[in-house]
Short mmCIF file of C-alpha atoms in Angstrom, two decimals:
data_model
loop_
_atom_site.label_atom_id
_atom_site.label_comp_id
_atom_site.label_asym_id
_atom_site.label_seq_id
_atom_site.Cartn_x
_atom_site.Cartn_y
_atom_site.Cartn_z
CA MET A 6 -6.13 32.04 -19.60
CA SER A 7 -3.71 33.65 -22.02
CA ASP A 8 -3.54 33.28 -25.81
CA LYS A 9 -0.33 31.26 -25.71
CA PRO A 10 -0.12 28.21 -27.99
CA LEU A 11 -1.43 24.88 -26.71
CA ALA A 12 1.02 22.03 -26.19
CA PRO A 13 0.58 18.55 -24.71
CA ALA A 14 1.80 18.29 -21.11
CA ILE A 15 3.32 14.93 -22.00
CA GLU A 16 4.28 14.60 -25.66
CA GLY A 17 2.61 11.80 -27.58
CA TRP A 18 0.23 10.51 -24.90
CA HIS A 19 -2.97 11.85 -26.50
CA THR A 20 -4.20 13.45 -29.70
CA MET A 21 -4.85 17.21 -29.66
CA GLU A 22 -8.27 17.19 -31.37
CA VAL A 23 -11.44 18.65 -29.87
CA LYS A 24 -12.58 15.08 -29.26
CA PRO A 25 -9.23 13.66 -28.24
CA HIS A 26 -8.05 10.09 -27.73
CA LEU A 27 -5.38 8.69 -25.44
CA ILE A 28 -2.63 7.04 -27.48
CA GLY A 29 -1.67 3.58 -26.30
CA THR A 30 -0.29 0.48 -27.91
CA GLN A 31 -1.78 -2.92 -28.69
CA CYS A 32 0.17 -6.15 -28.82
CA LYS A 33 0.08 -7.53 -32.39
CA GLU A 34 0.15 -11.08 -31.05
CA CYS A 35 -2.37 -11.26 -28.15
CA GLY A 36 -4.30 -7.99 -28.45
CA SER A 37 -3.54 -6.63 -24.96
CA TYR A 38 -3.69 -2.84 -24.74
CA PHE A 39 -1.16 -0.70 -22.90
CA PHE A 40 -1.34 2.85 -21.59
CA PRO A 41 1.11 4.49 -21.24
CA LYS A 42 2.51 3.04 -24.48
CA ASN A 43 4.49 -0.16 -24.19
CA THR A 44 6.57 -0.93 -27.27
CA ALA A 45 9.26 -3.26 -25.99
CA TYR A 46 7.78 -6.45 -24.46
CA CYS A 47 4.26 -7.77 -23.96
CA ARG A 48 3.34 -8.05 -20.28
CA ASN A 49 0.80 -10.84 -20.83
CA PRO A 50 2.57 -13.86 -19.27
CA ALA A 51 1.23 -16.08 -22.07
CA CYS A 52 2.72 -13.86 -24.80
CA ASP A 53 6.35 -13.10 -25.65
CA SER A 54 5.62 -10.65 -28.48
CA THR A 55 7.77 -7.58 -29.08
CA GLU A 56 5.53 -6.20 -31.86
CA PHE A 57 3.03 -3.46 -31.08
CA SER A 58 0.73 -1.13 -33.00
CA GLU A 59 0.10 2.40 -31.81
CA VAL A 60 -3.65 2.76 -31.23
CA GLU A 61 -6.12 5.42 -30.13
CA LEU A 62 -7.97 4.23 -27.03
CA SER A 63 -11.75 4.56 -26.58
CA ARG A 64 -12.57 8.12 -25.60
CA THR A 65 -15.59 7.15 -23.53
CA GLY A 66 -15.99 4.87 -20.53
CA HIS A 67 -17.67 4.48 -17.16
CA ILE A 68 -16.47 5.71 -13.78
CA TRP A 69 -14.86 2.91 -11.73
CA SER A 70 -14.36 5.27 -8.81
CA TYR A 71 -13.65 8.93 -8.06
CA THR A 72 -12.23 11.32 -5.50
CA ASN A 73 -10.67 14.78 -5.35
CA ALA A 74 -7.50 16.55 -4.27
CA CYS A 75 -8.17 19.06 -1.49
CA TYR A 76 -4.48 19.78 -0.87
CA LYS A 77 -1.77 20.91 -3.28
CA PRO A 78 0.29 17.92 -4.48
CA PRO A 79 4.09 18.22 -4.38
CA GLU A 80 6.21 18.88 -7.49
CA PRO A 81 6.39 18.07 -10.34
CA PHE A 82 2.70 19.13 -10.07
CA VAL A 83 2.41 22.81 -10.98
CA ALA A 84 -0.27 24.40 -8.82
CA THR A 85 -2.24 27.58 -9.31
CA ASP A 86 -1.99 30.15 -6.55
CA PRO A 87 -4.29 29.91 -4.68
CA PHE A 88 -4.59 26.15 -5.16
CA LYS A 89 -7.88 25.06 -6.70
CA PRO A 90 -9.11 21.57 -5.65
CA TYR A 91 -10.05 19.25 -8.52
CA ALA A 92 -11.88 15.95 -8.87
CA ILE A 93 -10.18 12.76 -10.11
CA ALA A 94 -11.79 9.75 -11.79
CA ALA A 95 -10.69 6.19 -12.52
CA VAL A 96 -12.49 5.22 -15.71
CA GLN A 97 -13.19 1.73 -17.07
CA LEU A 98 -12.77 1.46 -20.85
CA GLU A 99 -14.99 -1.35 -22.19
CA LYS A 100 -13.16 -2.42 -25.33
CA GLU A 101 -9.70 -2.21 -23.76
CA GLN A 102 -10.90 -3.72 -20.44
CA MET A 103 -8.65 -1.42 -18.44
CA VAL A 104 -8.99 1.48 -16.00
CA VAL A 105 -7.31 4.85 -16.64
CA LEU A 106 -6.93 7.66 -14.10
CA GLY A 107 -7.24 11.33 -14.86
CA GLN A 108 -8.45 14.60 -13.46
CA VAL A 109 -12.09 15.53 -13.99
CA ILE A 110 -12.77 18.82 -15.82
CA GLU A 111 -12.86 22.05 -13.85
CA GLY A 112 -16.17 22.89 -12.21
CA VAL A 113 -17.27 19.28 -11.60
CA GLU A 114 -17.29 18.18 -7.97
CA CYS A 115 -17.47 14.76 -6.32
CA GLU A 116 -21.13 15.30 -5.44
CA GLN A 117 -21.92 15.24 -9.17
CA LEU A 118 -20.15 11.92 -9.80
CA LYS A 119 -21.21 8.29 -9.27
CA VAL A 120 -19.65 4.89 -9.86
CA GLY A 121 -20.87 3.67 -13.27
CA MET A 122 -21.50 7.16 -14.68
CA PRO A 123 -20.59 7.58 -18.40
CA VAL A 124 -17.73 9.99 -19.10
CA GLU A 125 -15.79 11.17 -22.13
CA LEU A 126 -12.24 12.34 -22.69
CA VAL A 127 -11.52 16.04 -23.24
CA LEU A 128 -8.45 18.26 -23.10
CA GLU A 129 -7.95 20.97 -20.52
CA ALA A 130 -5.03 23.04 -19.27
CA LEU A 131 -2.82 21.33 -16.66
CA HIS A 132 -0.59 24.41 -16.17
CA GLU A 133 0.99 27.30 -18.05
CA THR A 134 4.66 27.91 -18.83
CA ASP A 135 6.37 31.06 -20.20
CA ASP A 136 5.93 29.68 -23.72
CA ASP A 137 2.71 27.72 -23.86
CA ILE A 138 -0.28 26.19 -22.12
CA LYS A 139 0.29 22.56 -21.21
CA MET A 140 -2.80 20.50 -22.00
CA THR A 141 -3.73 17.12 -20.58
CA TRP A 142 -6.58 14.63 -20.74
CA LYS A 143 -9.47 14.99 -18.32
CA TRP A 144 -12.72 13.11 -17.83
CA LYS A 145 -16.01 14.89 -18.39
CA PRO A 146 -19.45 13.52 -17.44
CA VAL A 147 -21.47 12.82 -20.60
CA THR A 148 -24.48 15.12 -20.65
CA ARG A 149 -27.51 13.85 -22.47
CA MET B 7 5.81 -28.97 9.75
CA SER B 8 9.05 -28.63 7.85
CA ASN B 9 8.38 -25.10 6.59
CA GLU B 10 7.95 -23.54 10.02
CA ILE B 11 10.46 -21.43 11.91
CA ALA B 12 10.25 -20.29 15.52
CA ILE B 13 9.95 -16.70 16.72
CA LEU B 14 12.26 -16.68 19.75
CA GLY B 15 12.09 -12.99 20.51
CA VAL B 16 10.58 -9.70 19.35
CA GLY B 17 11.39 -6.06 20.00
CA MET B 18 10.25 -2.61 18.97
CA HIS B 19 11.39 0.97 19.36
CA PRO B 20 8.30 3.08 20.11
CA TRP B 21 6.87 4.87 17.03
CA GLY B 22 6.94 8.66 17.00
CA LYS B 23 8.74 11.64 15.51
CA TRP B 24 11.97 11.33 17.45
CA GLY B 25 14.28 12.90 14.89
CA HIS B 26 17.12 10.41 15.40
CA ASN B 27 18.99 8.38 12.83
CA PHE B 28 17.07 5.25 11.83
CA VAL B 29 19.94 3.01 12.93
CA GLN B 30 19.28 3.92 16.57
CA TYR B 31 15.70 2.63 16.38
CA GLY B 32 16.78 -0.60 14.70
CA VAL B 33 19.48 -1.26 17.25
CA ALA B 34 17.07 -0.65 20.15
CA ALA B 35 14.52 -3.04 18.59
CA ALA B 36 17.19 -5.67 17.87
CA ARG B 37 18.59 -5.53 21.40
CA GLU B 38 15.10 -5.88 22.89
CA ALA B 39 14.45 -8.88 20.61
CA LEU B 40 17.77 -10.49 21.57
CA GLN B 41 16.99 -10.01 25.24
CA ASP B 42 13.46 -11.33 24.76
CA ALA B 43 14.89 -14.41 23.01
CA ASN B 44 17.69 -14.75 25.55
CA VAL B 45 20.05 -15.42 22.66
CA PRO B 46 23.55 -13.87 22.60
CA TRP B 47 24.21 -11.55 19.62
CA GLN B 48 27.25 -13.65 18.70
CA ASP B 49 24.94 -16.63 18.00
CA VAL B 50 23.07 -14.75 15.27
CA LYS B 51 24.55 -15.86 11.95
CA PHE B 52 22.26 -14.05 9.53
CA VAL B 53 21.05 -10.43 9.63
CA SER B 54 18.14 -9.67 7.31
CA GLY B 55 17.20 -6.01 7.00
CA GLY B 56 14.14 -4.32 5.53
CA ALA B 57 15.27 -1.40 3.38
CA THR B 58 13.82 1.81 2.08
CA VAL B 59 14.95 4.37 -0.46
CA ARG B 60 14.77 8.10 0.10
CA CYS B 61 15.04 10.72 -2.62
CA GLY B 62 16.84 8.31 -4.92
CA TYR B 63 19.49 7.60 -2.30
CA PRO B 64 19.82 3.84 -1.78
CA GLY B 65 21.87 4.39 1.34
CA TYR B 66 19.63 2.52 3.73
CA VAL B 67 21.68 -0.65 3.41
CA ALA B 68 19.76 -2.01 6.33
CA GLY B 69 21.25 -5.47 6.79
CA ALA B 70 24.88 -4.38 6.90
CA THR B 71 24.12 -1.11 8.69
CA PHE B 72 22.51 -2.91 11.62
CA ALA B 73 25.12 -5.67 11.69
CA GLN B 74 27.81 -3.00 11.99
CA ALA B 75 25.91 -1.02 14.63
CA LEU B 76 25.34 -4.10 16.77
CA GLY B 77 29.04 -4.95 16.37
CA TRP B 78 30.53 -6.89 13.45
CA GLN B 79 30.70 -10.55 14.42
CA GLY B 80 30.94 -12.23 11.02
CA ALA B 81 27.23 -12.88 10.36
CA GLU B 82 26.02 -12.96 6.77
CA VAL B 83 23.68 -10.16 5.71
CA ASN B 84 20.74 -9.58 3.41
CA THR B 85 18.78 -6.46 2.48
CA SER B 86 15.23 -6.54 1.11
CA TYR B 87 13.33 -3.71 -0.52
CA ALA B 88 9.62 -4.10 -1.20
CA ALA B 89 8.25 -0.74 -0.04
CA CYS B 90 5.79 -1.38 2.81
CA ALA B 91 6.22 -5.16 2.45
CA SER B 92 10.02 -4.94 2.94
CA GLY B 93 9.89 -6.52 6.40
CA SER B 94 8.06 -9.62 5.16
CA GLN B 95 10.56 -10.14 2.36
CA ALA B 96 13.40 -9.78 4.87
CA LEU B 97 11.66 -12.41 7.02
CA ALA B 98 11.25 -14.66 3.97
CA ALA B 99 14.99 -14.42 3.28
CA ALA B 100 15.75 -15.39 6.89
CA ARG B 101 13.32 -18.31 6.72
CA ASN B 102 14.91 -19.58 3.50
CA LYS B 103 18.37 -19.37 5.06
CA ILE B 104 17.24 -21.28 8.15
CA LEU B 105 15.27 -23.95 6.26
CA ALA B 106 18.18 -24.48 3.87
CA GLY B 107 20.38 -25.21 6.87
CA GLY B 108 22.48 -22.06 6.36
CA CYS B 109 22.05 -20.88 9.95
CA ASP B 110 20.21 -21.67 13.18
CA VAL B 111 19.35 -18.15 14.31
CA ALA B 112 18.65 -14.97 12.33
CA LEU B 113 17.88 -11.35 13.17
CA VAL B 114 15.23 -9.66 11.02
CA VAL B 115 15.15 -5.90 11.50
CA GLY B 116 13.60 -2.81 9.95
CA ALA B 117 13.71 0.84 11.02
CA ASP B 118 13.02 4.21 9.47
CA THR B 119 13.25 7.93 10.02
CA THR B 120 10.65 9.58 7.83
CA PRO B 121 11.56 12.94 6.30
CA LYS B 122 9.25 15.92 6.82
CA GLY B 123 6.53 16.71 4.28
CA PHE B 124 5.36 14.83 1.19
CA LEU B 125 7.30 11.89 -0.19
CA ALA B 126 7.94 13.37 -3.65
CA PRO B 127 9.70 11.91 -6.69
CA ALA B 128 12.95 13.23 -8.18
CA GLY B 129 12.48 16.29 -10.44
CA GLY B 130 13.06 16.95 -14.12
CA TYR B 131 10.87 15.82 -17.05
CA ARG B 132 10.70 12.03 -16.71
CA PRO B 133 7.47 10.64 -18.23
CA GLU B 134 9.01 7.14 -18.33
CA ASP B 135 8.72 7.00 -14.50
CA PRO B 136 5.11 6.28 -13.42
CA ASP B 137 5.74 7.92 -10.04
CA TRP B 138 6.77 11.16 -11.76
CA VAL B 139 3.78 10.99 -14.12
CA ARG B 140 1.14 10.61 -11.45
CA PHE B 141 2.46 13.46 -9.32
CA TYR B 142 2.70 15.69 -12.44
CA LEU B 143 -0.96 14.92 -13.15
CA GLY B 144 -1.92 15.68 -9.53
CA ILE B 145 -2.44 12.13 -8.25
CA THR B 146 -1.03 11.58 -4.74
CA ASN B 147 -1.06 8.56 -2.41
CA PRO B 148 -4.40 9.46 -0.77
CA THR B 149 -5.97 9.54 -4.26
CA TYR B 150 -5.67 5.75 -4.49
CA PHE B 151 -6.96 5.12 -0.94
CA ALA B 152 -9.90 7.43 -1.64
CA LEU B 153 -10.77 5.68 -4.92
CA TYR B 154 -11.02 2.36 -3.04
CA ALA B 155 -13.03 3.99 -0.22
CA ARG B 156 -15.51 5.67 -2.56
CA ARG B 157 -16.05 2.42 -4.42
CA ARG B 158 -17.00 0.76 -1.14
CA MET B 159 -19.55 3.50 -0.51
CA ASP B 160 -21.13 3.31 -3.97
CA LEU B 161 -21.06 -0.50 -4.23
CA TYR B 162 -21.66 -1.74 -0.68
CA GLY B 163 -23.26 1.22 1.04
CA ASP B 164 -20.41 1.89 3.47
CA THR B 165 -20.74 5.30 5.11
CA LEU B 166 -18.45 8.01 6.46
CA ASP B 167 -19.63 6.89 9.91
CA ASP B 168 -18.28 3.39 9.20
CA PHE B 169 -14.86 4.77 8.26
CA ALA B 170 -14.83 6.96 11.38
CA ALA B 171 -15.79 3.91 13.47
CA VAL B 172 -12.61 2.15 12.30
CA LYS B 173 -10.55 5.08 13.57
CA VAL B 174 -12.45 5.19 16.87
CA LYS B 175 -11.97 1.42 17.36
CA ASN B 176 -8.26 1.49 16.56
CA SER B 177 -7.54 4.58 18.66
CA ARG B 178 -9.37 3.09 21.64
CA ILE B 179 -7.26 -0.09 21.66
CA GLY B 180 -4.10 1.72 20.51
CA SER B 181 -4.37 4.03 23.52
CA LYS B 182 -3.40 0.98 25.57
CA ASN B 183 -0.27 0.29 23.52
CA PRO B 184 2.83 1.93 25.05
CA ARG B 185 4.70 1.61 21.72
CA ALA B 186 2.07 3.48 19.68
CA ARG B 187 2.68 7.07 18.59
CA TYR B 188 -0.92 8.33 18.89
CA ARG B 189 -2.53 7.29 22.15
CA LYS B 190 -5.55 9.58 22.28
CA CYS B 191 -9.03 8.02 22.14
CA PHE B 192 -10.49 9.86 19.15
CA THR B 193 -14.24 10.18 18.71
CA ALA B 194 -16.37 10.10 15.56
CA GLU B 195 -16.78 13.86 16.05
CA ASP B 196 -13.00 14.32 16.00
CA VAL B 197 -12.81 12.45 12.68
CA ALA B 198 -15.70 14.44 11.18
CA ALA B 199 -14.07 17.72 12.27
CA SER B 200 -10.75 16.92 10.58
CA ALA B 201 -10.00 18.37 7.15
CA MET B 202 -11.09 16.58 3.97
CA VAL B 203 -7.97 15.38 2.11
CA ALA B 204 -9.30 13.19 -0.70
CA ASP B 205 -13.08 12.81 -0.69
CA PRO B 206 -14.39 10.74 1.16
CA LEU B 207 -11.27 10.48 3.34
CA ARG B 208 -10.44 13.05 5.99
CA LEU B 209 -7.10 13.68 7.63
CA MET B 210 -7.94 11.32 10.49
CA ASP B 211 -8.92 8.53 8.07
CA ILE B 212 -5.38 8.50 6.66
CA CYS B 213 -2.29 7.25 8.46
CA ALA B 214 0.71 9.48 9.19
CA THR B 215 4.39 8.70 8.58
CA SER B 216 6.50 7.96 11.66
CA ASP B 217 9.93 7.02 12.97
CA GLY B 218 10.10 3.51 14.37
CA GLY B 219 11.88 0.18 14.45
CA ALA B 220 10.95 -3.49 14.86
CA ALA B 221 12.97 -6.70 15.07
CA LEU B 222 12.53 -10.46 15.33
CA ILE B 223 14.90 -13.21 16.40
CA VAL B 224 13.90 -16.33 14.45
CA SER B 225 15.36 -19.82 14.45
CA SER B 226 14.89 -23.37 13.28
CA VAL B 227 12.33 -25.33 15.27
CA GLU B 228 15.12 -27.73 16.33
CA TYR B 229 17.17 -24.87 17.77
CA ALA B 230 14.12 -23.55 19.62
CA GLN B 231 13.51 -26.97 21.13
CA ARG B 232 17.17 -27.28 22.07
CA ILE B 233 17.06 -24.09 24.15
CA GLY B 234 13.73 -24.99 25.75
CA LYS B 235 11.54 -22.76 23.54
CA GLY B 236 9.81 -25.46 21.54
CA ASP B 237 6.44 -23.86 22.23
CA ALA B 238 7.42 -20.43 20.86
CA PRO B 239 5.04 -18.95 18.24
CA ARG B 240 5.96 -20.05 14.73
CA VAL B 241 5.91 -18.45 11.33
CA ALA B 242 3.56 -20.87 9.56
CA ALA B 243 3.38 -19.10 6.19
CA ILE B 244 4.79 -16.16 4.24
CA SER B 245 3.13 -15.04 1.01
CA THR B 246 4.95 -12.42 -1.04
CA THR B 247 3.14 -13.11 -4.29
CA THR B 248 2.85 -10.73 -7.21
CA PRO B 249 -0.47 -10.09 -8.97
CA THR B 250 -1.79 -12.20 -11.85
CA PHE B 251 -2.22 -10.53 -15.26
CA ALA B 252 -4.52 -8.74 -15.84
CA SER B 253 -4.32 -6.87 -12.54
CA SER B 254 -7.58 -4.93 -12.59
CA VAL B 255 -7.32 -2.56 -9.60
CA VAL B 256 -5.30 0.58 -10.24
CA GLU B 257 -2.36 0.56 -7.82
CA MET B 258 0.14 3.18 -6.72
CA PRO B 259 2.05 4.57 -8.61
CA ASP B 260 0.40 3.47 -11.89
CA ILE B 261 -2.15 5.62 -13.73
CA ALA B 262 -3.73 2.68 -15.55
CA THR B 263 -4.39 -1.01 -14.97
CA ASP B 264 -3.47 -3.96 -17.14
CA SER B 265 -5.82 -4.65 -20.03
CA ALA B 266 -7.85 -7.85 -19.85
CA ALA B 267 -8.74 -7.66 -23.54
CA ALA B 268 -6.61 -10.58 -24.75
CA ALA B 269 -8.19 -13.99 -25.27
CA GLY B 270 -7.79 -16.24 -22.24
CA VAL B 271 -6.95 -13.32 -19.93
CA GLU B 272 -9.17 -12.54 -16.95
CA ALA B 273 -9.22 -9.53 -14.65
CA HIS B 274 -7.82 -10.28 -11.18
CA ALA B 275 -8.08 -8.22 -8.00
CA PHE B 276 -4.65 -8.52 -6.45
CA ARG B 277 -5.25 -7.98 -2.74
CA SER B 278 -7.71 -10.85 -2.53
CA THR B 279 -5.32 -13.35 -4.16
CA LEU B 280 -2.37 -12.43 -1.91
CA PRO B 281 -3.51 -14.37 1.22
CA LEU B 282 -4.41 -17.54 -0.71
CA LYS B 283 -0.82 -18.75 -0.76
CA ALA B 284 -0.49 -17.98 2.96
CA TYR B 285 -3.56 -20.03 3.88
CA GLU B 286 -2.45 -22.88 1.63
CA GLU B 287 1.08 -22.92 3.00
CA ALA B 288 -0.13 -22.86 6.62
CA GLY B 289 -2.71 -25.55 5.89
CA ILE B 290 -5.47 -23.52 7.53
CA GLY B 291 -8.42 -21.40 6.44
CA PRO B 292 -9.83 -17.99 7.37
CA GLU B 293 -12.12 -19.70 9.91
CA ASP B 294 -9.03 -20.70 11.94
CA VAL B 295 -7.77 -17.11 12.33
CA ASP B 296 -8.14 -15.50 15.78
CA LEU B 297 -6.86 -12.01 14.95
CA ALA B 298 -5.45 -9.97 12.06
CA GLU B 299 -3.02 -7.08 11.74
CA VAL B 300 -3.72 -5.35 8.43
CA TYR B 301 -2.29 -2.46 6.50
CA ASP B 302 -4.72 0.36 7.36
CA LEU B 303 -3.23 3.16 5.27
CA SER B 304 -6.78 4.42 5.47
CA THR B 305 -9.74 3.48 7.65
CA ALA B 306 -11.63 2.21 4.60
CA LEU B 307 -8.69 0.06 3.52
CA GLU B 308 -8.97 -1.90 6.77
CA LEU B 309 -12.45 -2.95 5.63
CA ASP B 310 -11.09 -3.98 2.19
CA TRP B 311 -8.41 -6.13 3.83
CA ILE B 312 -10.92 -7.88 6.11
CA GLU B 313 -12.70 -9.07 2.97
CA ASP B 314 -9.48 -9.76 1.06
CA LEU B 315 -8.34 -12.01 3.93
CA ARG B 316 -11.76 -13.70 3.66
CA LEU B 317 -12.62 -12.86 7.26
CA ALA B 318 -15.94 -11.51 5.91
CA PRO B 319 -17.77 -12.00 2.59
CA ARG B 320 -17.18 -9.27 -0.01
CA GLY B 321 -19.03 -6.10 0.92
CA GLU B 322 -19.79 -7.21 4.49
CA ALA B 323 -16.81 -5.92 6.48
CA ALA B 324 -18.71 -2.83 7.59
CA ALA B 325 -21.49 -5.05 9.02
CA LEU B 326 -18.82 -6.94 10.99
CA LEU B 327 -17.45 -3.61 12.24
CA ARG B 328 -20.90 -2.29 13.20
CA ALA B 329 -21.56 -5.47 15.22
CA GLY B 330 -18.33 -4.85 17.15
CA ASP B 331 -16.84 -8.08 15.81
CA THR B 332 -13.54 -6.51 14.66
CA ALA B 333 -12.96 -4.95 18.10
CA ILE B 334 -11.35 -6.70 21.03
CA GLY B 335 -13.85 -9.21 22.42
CA GLY B 336 -15.46 -9.59 18.97
CA LYS B 337 -15.38 -12.58 16.62
CA ILE B 338 -12.29 -11.50 14.72
CA PRO B 339 -10.37 -8.59 16.28
CA VAL B 340 -8.47 -6.54 13.67
CA ASN B 341 -5.52 -4.25 14.44
CA VAL B 342 -5.52 -4.68 18.21
CA SER B 343 -2.07 -3.05 18.18
CA GLY B 344 -3.91 0.12 17.16
CA GLY B 345 -2.75 -0.35 13.55
CA LEU B 346 -1.17 2.28 11.36
CA ALA B 347 -3.90 4.62 12.65
CA CYS B 348 -2.03 4.75 15.97
CA PHE B 349 1.49 4.02 14.74
CA GLY B 350 1.86 5.70 11.35
CA GLU B 351 3.95 4.20 8.59
CA ALA B 352 7.59 3.40 9.21
CA VAL B 353 8.05 1.65 5.89
CA PRO B 354 10.73 -1.05 6.46
CA ALA B 355 9.54 -1.73 10.03
CA GLN B 356 5.79 -2.04 9.81
CA ALA B 357 5.44 -5.57 8.43
CA LEU B 358 7.72 -6.70 11.30
CA ALA B 359 5.82 -4.64 13.88
CA GLN B 360 2.67 -6.58 12.92
CA ILE B 361 4.49 -9.84 13.67
CA CYS B 362 5.72 -8.46 17.01
CA GLU B 363 2.09 -7.79 17.97
CA LEU B 364 0.94 -11.26 16.88
CA THR B 365 3.80 -12.82 18.86
CA TRP B 366 2.84 -10.97 22.06
CA GLN B 367 -0.80 -11.92 21.49
CA LEU B 368 -0.02 -15.60 20.91
CA ARG B 369 2.18 -15.68 24.00
CA GLY B 370 -0.64 -14.10 26.03
CA GLU B 371 1.55 -11.12 26.90
CA ALA B 372 -0.47 -8.31 25.29
CA GLY B 373 -1.87 -7.01 28.59
CA ASP B 374 -4.89 -4.74 28.14
CA ARG B 375 -4.92 -5.54 24.43
CA GLN B 376 -4.95 -9.32 24.86
CA VAL B 377 -7.24 -11.33 22.56
CA ALA B 378 -8.33 -14.23 24.79
CA GLY B 379 -6.99 -17.59 23.68
CA ALA B 380 -5.32 -16.31 20.50
CA ARG B 381 -3.58 -19.17 18.63
CA VAL B 382 -3.46 -18.00 14.99
CA GLY B 383 -2.83 -14.54 13.58
CA ILE B 384 -2.48 -13.22 10.02
CA THR B 385 -0.94 -10.03 8.60
CA ALA B 386 -1.44 -8.16 5.34
CA ASN B 387 0.76 -5.55 3.72
CA GLN B 388 1.18 -4.00 0.34
CA GLY B 389 4.25 -2.99 -1.61
CA LEU B 390 4.36 -0.99 -4.83
CA PHE B 391 2.67 -1.88 -8.17
CA GLY B 392 0.35 -4.23 -6.31
CA HIS B 393 2.74 -6.75 -4.83
CA GLY B 394 2.54 -7.34 -1.11
CA SER B 395 2.83 -9.77 1.76
CA SER B 396 0.76 -11.85 4.13
CA VAL B 397 2.27 -13.76 7.06
CA ILE B 398 0.59 -16.33 9.31
CA VAL B 399 1.87 -16.83 12.85
CA LYS B 400 0.53 -19.68 14.98
CA ARG B 401 1.14 -21.41 18.24
#
């Protein structure tokens, strides 16, 4: 990896700290969380609010399920050459009562994962451009 | 029953990679259905087409395209897009037209030519489009199927052998279907030797994309009786329901589920609520079903659907499979057409192809694939963002 500056792959979807958080919104009326951010209309059928607060989502959760990608996805995915398979996890966040997908950090394979396993959010490179390294959120098993 | 319509005729163009324009497949299917119904084309007053969208080009104006190809004769048209559930929505539109007294006979038709390679979103930097986001992050269609499959393994103890057994079962019966694309009897060893795509799913656990076409001629029950087809199979129910908030299973193309954090909000699993409306509308229960055609995008997903349709208690579909009860001759045969495993997806056609199979089965015309004494069949399909369709056909 080069010494280029780090930049979020998608602007404004997560903080850039060492212990990062996904940035979502919460309905001011009913308390429903949304990720990606929803700022226009509450999707709870019992709520017609248009007021939202930007919130940092829990950065830990439990694996709902997991898999991997053995083949290179099509664009806009930017693949390394040769393509390196990666694991993917769907993670249940307790407080928000929602499931969020993401890649699992490099070096962790499916054999090391299990439904119910605790994981935390970290940042890792998604791909590199001429100007910077695009960072995204990934799930990392919590080591005790 | 006032909500029923009759299926007078069905037709299909064989599935494959033929490389022709999709209109050709739809016309072939429609003509076969017209012939099967013994209804002249000029008597069809409503053409309802299942649509699809390719590369942002909404040019598959299926209803009008097929009406023109079959020869303009003044029929009204409709076009329905609901991804893989398009055909059921097109059927629902035809049923509404018939039940409202707007026509006696309708053609419902869907056909597709699938482009080569991955179905990829339009380019650029478009984080507001969930389909763009998930591909950018490296999450493809098989990712979702694999997440569901792995959950079955960790929660219910399903095994790779179970998933392979679904493929073996479907390929064995599909080999007897002249309209299927893949007609080889695959073995568990063949499945195990195929490449891993998205752990735990291998290439042969996941369905391909195909060219194909399917069509139905449907009418009011009164019209059917008038032409001496009062005993034709009937569409007894069509469910095209959306999920209930909070939808708790992550669905293509989303990267997150709804949140169930608000007071009074519960988490709902969408697929299992979809058939409820169908059963209620038909006035029957899962115990009355003789066979099912379900949306087996993956082998493991067939097992999910069996439970979602309440043909087995949650977590017990694999036991049903192992006992041979989802094969022909078993208690509840599933995908006796061979399913998507043998056909591959032809998006606007597949929900209609399922109804073609149920119609042949209920008429006792399925030959080597015949489920003895079949009277009631159910289908299941899924669209995007977790909406879908379930249709009940009975005789």
